[in-house]
CSV table of C-alpha atoms in Angstrom, one decimal:
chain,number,residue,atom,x,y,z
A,1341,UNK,CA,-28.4,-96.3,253.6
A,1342,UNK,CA,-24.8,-96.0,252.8
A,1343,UNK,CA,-22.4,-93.0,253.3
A,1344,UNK,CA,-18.9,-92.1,251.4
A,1345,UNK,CA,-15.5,-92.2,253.5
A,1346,UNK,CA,-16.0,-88.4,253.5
A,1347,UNK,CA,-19.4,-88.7,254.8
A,1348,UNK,CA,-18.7,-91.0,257.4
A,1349,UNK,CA,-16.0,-89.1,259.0
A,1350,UNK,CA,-17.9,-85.8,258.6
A,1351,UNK,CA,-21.1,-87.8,260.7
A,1352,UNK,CA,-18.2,-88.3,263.8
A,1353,UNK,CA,-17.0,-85.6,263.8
A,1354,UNK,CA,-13.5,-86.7,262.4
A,1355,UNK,CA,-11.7,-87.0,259.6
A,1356,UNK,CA,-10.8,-89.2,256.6
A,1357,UNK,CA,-7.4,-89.5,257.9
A,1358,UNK,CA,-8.3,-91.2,261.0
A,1359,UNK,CA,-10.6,-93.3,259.6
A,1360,UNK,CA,-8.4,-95.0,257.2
A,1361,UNK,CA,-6.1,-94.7,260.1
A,1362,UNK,CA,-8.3,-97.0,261.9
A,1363,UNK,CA,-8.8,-99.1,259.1
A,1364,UNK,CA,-5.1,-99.7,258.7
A,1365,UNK,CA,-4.8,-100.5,262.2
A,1366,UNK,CA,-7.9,-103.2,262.7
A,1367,UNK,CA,-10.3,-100.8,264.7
A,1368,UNK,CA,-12.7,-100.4,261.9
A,1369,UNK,CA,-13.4,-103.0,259.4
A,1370,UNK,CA,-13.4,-102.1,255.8
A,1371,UNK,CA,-17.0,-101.6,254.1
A,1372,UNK,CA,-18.2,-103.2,251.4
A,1373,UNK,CA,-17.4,-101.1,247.6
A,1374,UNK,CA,-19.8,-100.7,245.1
A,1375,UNK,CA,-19.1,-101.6,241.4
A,1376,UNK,CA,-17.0,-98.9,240.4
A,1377,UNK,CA,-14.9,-99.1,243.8
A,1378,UNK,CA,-16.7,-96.5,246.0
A,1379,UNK,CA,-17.1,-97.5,249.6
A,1380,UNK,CA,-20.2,-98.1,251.3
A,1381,UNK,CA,-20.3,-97.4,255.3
A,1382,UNK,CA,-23.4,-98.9,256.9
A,1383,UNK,CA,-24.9,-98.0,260.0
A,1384,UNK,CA,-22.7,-100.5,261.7
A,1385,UNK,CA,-19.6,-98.8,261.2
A,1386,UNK,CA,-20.8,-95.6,261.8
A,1387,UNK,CA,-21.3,-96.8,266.1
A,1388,UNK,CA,-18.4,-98.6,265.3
A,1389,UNK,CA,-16.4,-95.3,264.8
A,1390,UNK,CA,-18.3,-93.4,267.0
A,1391,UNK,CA,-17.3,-96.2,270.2
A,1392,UNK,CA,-13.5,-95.6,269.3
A,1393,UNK,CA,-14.5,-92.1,269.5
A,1394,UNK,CA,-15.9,-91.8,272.7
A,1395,UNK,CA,-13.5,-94.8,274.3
A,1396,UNK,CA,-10.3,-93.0,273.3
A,1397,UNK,CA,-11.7,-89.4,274.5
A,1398,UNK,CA,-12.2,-91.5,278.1
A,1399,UNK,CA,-8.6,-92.1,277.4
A,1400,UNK,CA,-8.7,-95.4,276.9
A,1401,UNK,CA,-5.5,-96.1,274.0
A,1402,UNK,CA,-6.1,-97.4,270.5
A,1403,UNK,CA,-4.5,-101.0,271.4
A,1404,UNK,CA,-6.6,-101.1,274.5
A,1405,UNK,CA,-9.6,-100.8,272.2
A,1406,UNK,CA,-8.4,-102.9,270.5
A,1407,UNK,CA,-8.1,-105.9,273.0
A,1408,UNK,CA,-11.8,-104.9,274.2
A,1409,UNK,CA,-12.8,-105.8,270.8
A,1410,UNK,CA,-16.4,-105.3,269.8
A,1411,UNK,CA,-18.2,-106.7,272.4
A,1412,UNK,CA,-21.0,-105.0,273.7
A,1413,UNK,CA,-20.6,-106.5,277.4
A,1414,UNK,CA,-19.0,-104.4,280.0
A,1415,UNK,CA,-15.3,-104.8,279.9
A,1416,UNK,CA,-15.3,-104.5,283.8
A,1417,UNK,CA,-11.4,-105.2,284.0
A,1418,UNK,CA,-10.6,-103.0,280.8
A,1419,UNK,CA,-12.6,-100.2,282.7
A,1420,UNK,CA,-10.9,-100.7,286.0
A,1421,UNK,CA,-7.3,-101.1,284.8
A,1422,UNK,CA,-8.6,-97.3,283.0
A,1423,UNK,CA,-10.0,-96.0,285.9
A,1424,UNK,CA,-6.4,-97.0,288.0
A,1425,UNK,CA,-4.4,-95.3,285.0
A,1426,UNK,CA,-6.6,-92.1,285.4
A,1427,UNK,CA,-5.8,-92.1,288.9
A,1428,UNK,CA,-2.6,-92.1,288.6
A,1429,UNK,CA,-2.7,-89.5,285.9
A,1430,UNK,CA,-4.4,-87.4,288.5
A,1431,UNK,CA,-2.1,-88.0,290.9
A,1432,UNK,CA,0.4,-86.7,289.1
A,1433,UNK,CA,-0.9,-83.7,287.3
A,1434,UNK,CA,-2.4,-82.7,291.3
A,1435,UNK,CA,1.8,-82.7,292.1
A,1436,UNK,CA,3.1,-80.9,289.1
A,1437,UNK,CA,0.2,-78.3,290.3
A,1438,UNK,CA,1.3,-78.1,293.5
A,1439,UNK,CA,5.2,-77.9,292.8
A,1440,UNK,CA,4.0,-75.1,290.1
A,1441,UNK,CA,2.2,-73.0,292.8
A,1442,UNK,CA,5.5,-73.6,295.1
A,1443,UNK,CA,7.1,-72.1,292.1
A,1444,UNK,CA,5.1,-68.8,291.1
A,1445,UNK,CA,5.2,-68.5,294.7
A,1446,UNK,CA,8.6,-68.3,295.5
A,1447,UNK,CA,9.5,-66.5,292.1
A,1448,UNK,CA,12.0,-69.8,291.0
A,1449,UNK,CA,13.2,-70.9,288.1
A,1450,UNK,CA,10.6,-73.2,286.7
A,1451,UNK,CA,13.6,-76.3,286.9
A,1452,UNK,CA,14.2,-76.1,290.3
A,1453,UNK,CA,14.2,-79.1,291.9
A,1454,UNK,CA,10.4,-79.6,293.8
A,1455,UNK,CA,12.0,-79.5,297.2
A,1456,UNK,CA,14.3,-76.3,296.8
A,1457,UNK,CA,11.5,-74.0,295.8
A,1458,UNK,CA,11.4,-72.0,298.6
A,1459,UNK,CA,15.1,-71.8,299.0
A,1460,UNK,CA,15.8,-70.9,295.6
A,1461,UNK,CA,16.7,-67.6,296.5
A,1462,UNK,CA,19.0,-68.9,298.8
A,1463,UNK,CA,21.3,-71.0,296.5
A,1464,UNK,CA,22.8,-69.3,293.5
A,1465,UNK,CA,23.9,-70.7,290.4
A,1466,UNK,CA,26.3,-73.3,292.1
A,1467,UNK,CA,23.9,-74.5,294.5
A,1468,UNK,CA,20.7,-74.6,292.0
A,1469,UNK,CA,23.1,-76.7,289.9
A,1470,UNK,CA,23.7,-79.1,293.3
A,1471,UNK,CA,20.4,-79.7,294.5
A,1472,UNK,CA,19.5,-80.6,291.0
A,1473,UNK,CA,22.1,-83.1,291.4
A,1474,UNK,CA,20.9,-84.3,294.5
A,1475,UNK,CA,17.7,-84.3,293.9
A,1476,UNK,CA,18.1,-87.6,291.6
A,1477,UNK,CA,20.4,-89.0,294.3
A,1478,UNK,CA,18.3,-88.8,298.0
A,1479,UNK,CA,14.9,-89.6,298.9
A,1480,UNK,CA,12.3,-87.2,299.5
A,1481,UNK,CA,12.7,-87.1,303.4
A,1482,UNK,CA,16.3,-86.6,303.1
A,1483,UNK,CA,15.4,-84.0,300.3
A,1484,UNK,CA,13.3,-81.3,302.8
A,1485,UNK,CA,16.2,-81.9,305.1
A,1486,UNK,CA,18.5,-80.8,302.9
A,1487,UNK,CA,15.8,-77.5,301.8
A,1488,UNK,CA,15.5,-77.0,305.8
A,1489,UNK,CA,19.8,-76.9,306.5
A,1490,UNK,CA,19.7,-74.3,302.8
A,1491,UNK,CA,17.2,-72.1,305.0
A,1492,UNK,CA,19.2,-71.8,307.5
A,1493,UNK,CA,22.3,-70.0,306.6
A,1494,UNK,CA,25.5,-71.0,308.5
A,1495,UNK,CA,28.5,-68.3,309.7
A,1496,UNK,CA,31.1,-70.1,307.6
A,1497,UNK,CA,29.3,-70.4,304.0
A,1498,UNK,CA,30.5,-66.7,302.9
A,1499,UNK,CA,34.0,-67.7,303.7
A,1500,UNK,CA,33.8,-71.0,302.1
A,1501,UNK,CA,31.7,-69.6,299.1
A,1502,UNK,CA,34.7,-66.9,298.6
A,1503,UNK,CA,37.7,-69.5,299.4
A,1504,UNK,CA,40.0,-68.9,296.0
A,1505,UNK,CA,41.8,-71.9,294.2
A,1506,UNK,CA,44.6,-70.5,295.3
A,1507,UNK,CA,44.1,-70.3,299.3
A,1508,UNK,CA,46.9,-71.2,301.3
A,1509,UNK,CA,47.1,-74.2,303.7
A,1510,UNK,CA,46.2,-72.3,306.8
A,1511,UNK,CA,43.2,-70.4,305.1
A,1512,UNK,CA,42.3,-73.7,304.1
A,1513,UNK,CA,42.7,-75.7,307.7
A,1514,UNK,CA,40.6,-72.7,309.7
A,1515,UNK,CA,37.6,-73.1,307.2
A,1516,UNK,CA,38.1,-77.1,307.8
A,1517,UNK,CA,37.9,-76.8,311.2
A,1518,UNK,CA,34.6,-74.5,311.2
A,1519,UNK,CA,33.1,-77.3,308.6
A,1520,UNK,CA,34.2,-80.1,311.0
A,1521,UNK,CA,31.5,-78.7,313.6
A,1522,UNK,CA,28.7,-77.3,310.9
A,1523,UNK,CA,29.1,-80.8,309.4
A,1524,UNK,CA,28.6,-83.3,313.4
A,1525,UNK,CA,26.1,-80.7,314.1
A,1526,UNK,CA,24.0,-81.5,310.6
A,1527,UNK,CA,24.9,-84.9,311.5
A,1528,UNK,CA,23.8,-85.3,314.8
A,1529,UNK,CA,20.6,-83.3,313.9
A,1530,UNK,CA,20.0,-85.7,310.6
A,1531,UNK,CA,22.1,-89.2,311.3
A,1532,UNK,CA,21.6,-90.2,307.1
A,1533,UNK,CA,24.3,-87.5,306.4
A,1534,UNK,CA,26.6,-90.3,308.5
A,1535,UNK,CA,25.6,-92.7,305.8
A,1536,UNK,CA,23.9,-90.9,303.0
A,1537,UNK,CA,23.9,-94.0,301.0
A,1538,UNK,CA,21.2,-94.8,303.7
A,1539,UNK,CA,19.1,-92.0,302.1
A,1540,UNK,CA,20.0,-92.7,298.1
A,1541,UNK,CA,17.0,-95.0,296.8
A,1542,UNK,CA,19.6,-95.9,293.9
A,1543,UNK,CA,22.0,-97.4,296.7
A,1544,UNK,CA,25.4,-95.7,297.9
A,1545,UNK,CA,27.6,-96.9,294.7
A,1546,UNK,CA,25.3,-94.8,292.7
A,1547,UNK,CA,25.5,-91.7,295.2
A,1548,UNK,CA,29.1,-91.5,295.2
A,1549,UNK,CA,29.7,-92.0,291.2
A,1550,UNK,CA,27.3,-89.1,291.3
A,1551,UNK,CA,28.6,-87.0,293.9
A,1552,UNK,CA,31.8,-87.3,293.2
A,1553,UNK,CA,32.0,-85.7,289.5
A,1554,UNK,CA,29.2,-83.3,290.5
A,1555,UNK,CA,31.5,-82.3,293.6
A,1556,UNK,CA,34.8,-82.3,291.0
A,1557,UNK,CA,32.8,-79.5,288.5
A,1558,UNK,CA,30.8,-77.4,291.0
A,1559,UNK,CA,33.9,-77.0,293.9
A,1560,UNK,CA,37.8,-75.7,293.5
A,1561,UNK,CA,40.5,-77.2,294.1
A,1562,UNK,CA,41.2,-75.4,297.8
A,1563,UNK,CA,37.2,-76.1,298.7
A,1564,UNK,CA,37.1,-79.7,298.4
A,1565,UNK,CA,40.6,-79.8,300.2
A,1566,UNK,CA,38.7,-77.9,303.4
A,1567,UNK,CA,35.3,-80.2,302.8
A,1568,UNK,CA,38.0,-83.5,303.0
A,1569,UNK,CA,40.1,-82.0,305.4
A,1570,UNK,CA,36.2,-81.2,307.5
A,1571,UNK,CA,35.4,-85.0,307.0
A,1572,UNK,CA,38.5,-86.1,308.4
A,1573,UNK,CA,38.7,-84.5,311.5
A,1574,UNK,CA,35.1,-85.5,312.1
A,1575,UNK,CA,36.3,-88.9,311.8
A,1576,UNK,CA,39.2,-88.3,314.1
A,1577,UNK,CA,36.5,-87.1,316.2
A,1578,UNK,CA,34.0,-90.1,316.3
A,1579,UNK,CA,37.2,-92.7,316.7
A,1580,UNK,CA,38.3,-90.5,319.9
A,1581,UNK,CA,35.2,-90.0,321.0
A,1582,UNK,CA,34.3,-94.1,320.6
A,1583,UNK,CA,30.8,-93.1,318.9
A,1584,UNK,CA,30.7,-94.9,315.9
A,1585,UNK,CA,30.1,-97.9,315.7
A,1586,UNK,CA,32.5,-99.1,313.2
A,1587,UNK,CA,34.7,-96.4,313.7
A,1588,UNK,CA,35.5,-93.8,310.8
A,1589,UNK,CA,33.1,-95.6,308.5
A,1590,UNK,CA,30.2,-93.0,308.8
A,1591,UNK,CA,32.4,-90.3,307.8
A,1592,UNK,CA,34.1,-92.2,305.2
A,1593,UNK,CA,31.2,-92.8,303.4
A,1594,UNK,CA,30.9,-89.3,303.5
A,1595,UNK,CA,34.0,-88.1,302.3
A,1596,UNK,CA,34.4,-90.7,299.5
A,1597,UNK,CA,32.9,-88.6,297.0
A,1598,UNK,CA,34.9,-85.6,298.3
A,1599,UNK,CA,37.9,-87.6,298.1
A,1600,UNK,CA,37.4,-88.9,294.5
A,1601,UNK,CA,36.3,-85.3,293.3
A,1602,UNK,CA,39.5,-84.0,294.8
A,1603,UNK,CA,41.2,-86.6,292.9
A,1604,UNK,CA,39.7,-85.1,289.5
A,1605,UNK,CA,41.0,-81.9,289.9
């Protein structure tokens, strides 16, 4: 018995294309060719074809099959190094399902930041473009702090949201001095924002080259003067109040990428 290219695919439930796509590749060896050139598949290749079949629908990949070779044995670590992948696979897709239901849930745009989904209504087009920042800068843990703070809106964030480029120095001072407290009060609730590098996977370096020309495009001129202006009394207030261990350097490492954004501008 002997089938044509055509017939062979047609048997699996494929087509030519893959099969000389497997040829070309070394899964399936070529068949023997009658006198005037045909190709004659035997019974062999046939399993053959139908075992790369039913491997790669298991989702086992074409170079994987490969290295099994053509062994009839139980690849037992092929299987379980498989079997691992899966799970991981299933892992996954059980997250993007659950940030997806967070989503239709909350109504948010569908690249919101898994955290910030039920916040999104909360943050606006500057803070949806923030949080996306952040999101590739701080842990998870430090991420839901962050949601939880969003949540909770504080009496100043109108006035700092509406502060113009152009706001004079004592505008500016008043709004620094209502930061100052929001900002130890965040603090003292969740001690990373003292150190967020603490709380960046990536390290602080990272943090800060990120921050700081995210800061620079998302904030005016007059806000990241009050934000600076917030830090540094907060430092004042640690090295009065002897709480810092290495005094100011908490809320340096804070206002770093506040101070290099304000540079930018």
């Amino acid at each position: 018995m002997a089938w044509s290219t055509r017939q062979l695919a047609d048997l699996a439930d494929t087509t030519v294309k893959t099969v000389r796509y497997y040829h070309r590749i070394g899964l399936l060896d070529e068949p023997a060719r009658t006198s005037n050139g045909y190709k004659q598949y035997k019974p062999a290749h046939l399993v053959r074809l139908l075992q790369i079949k039913r491997m790669s629908n298991l989702g086992v990949s074409l170079a994987q099959i490969g290295a099994m070779g053509r062994a009839n044995g139980k690849p037992d670590e092929a299987i379980r190094i498989l079997d691992a992948e899966l799970a991981d696979t299933i892992e996954r897709l059980r997250r993007i399902r659950a940030e997806l239901a967070v989503i239709l849930e909350h109504r948010a745009p569908l690249d919101t930041p898994p955290p910030f989904g039920p916040v999104a209504d909360e943050l606006g087009e500057r803070g949806h473009a923030l949080v996306t920042v952040l999101s590739q800068v701080f842990d998870e843990d430090a991420l839901d702090d962050l949601r939880e703070l969003i949540s909770e809106r504080d009496d100043y964030e109108e006035d700092f949201e509406a502060l113009p480029e152009d706001a004079d120095d004592a505008t500016i001072g008043e709004l620094a001095g209502r930061l100052a407290v929001a900002i130890r009060a965040h603090q003292d609730r969740f001690p990373w924002l003292s150190d967020p590098g603490s709380a960046a996977p990536r390290g602080k370096r990272f943090a800060e080259d990120v921050m700081g020309p995210a800061f620079a495009e998302l904030f005016n001129r007059a806000q990241l003067k009050a934000l600076t202006r917030a830090h540094a009394l907060n430092q004042e207030f640690s090295s009065a109040a002897g709480t810092a261990a290495t005094p100011g350097r908490p809320i340096r490492d804070v206002g770093r990428p506040l101070e290099d954004a304000a540079e930018r501008c």
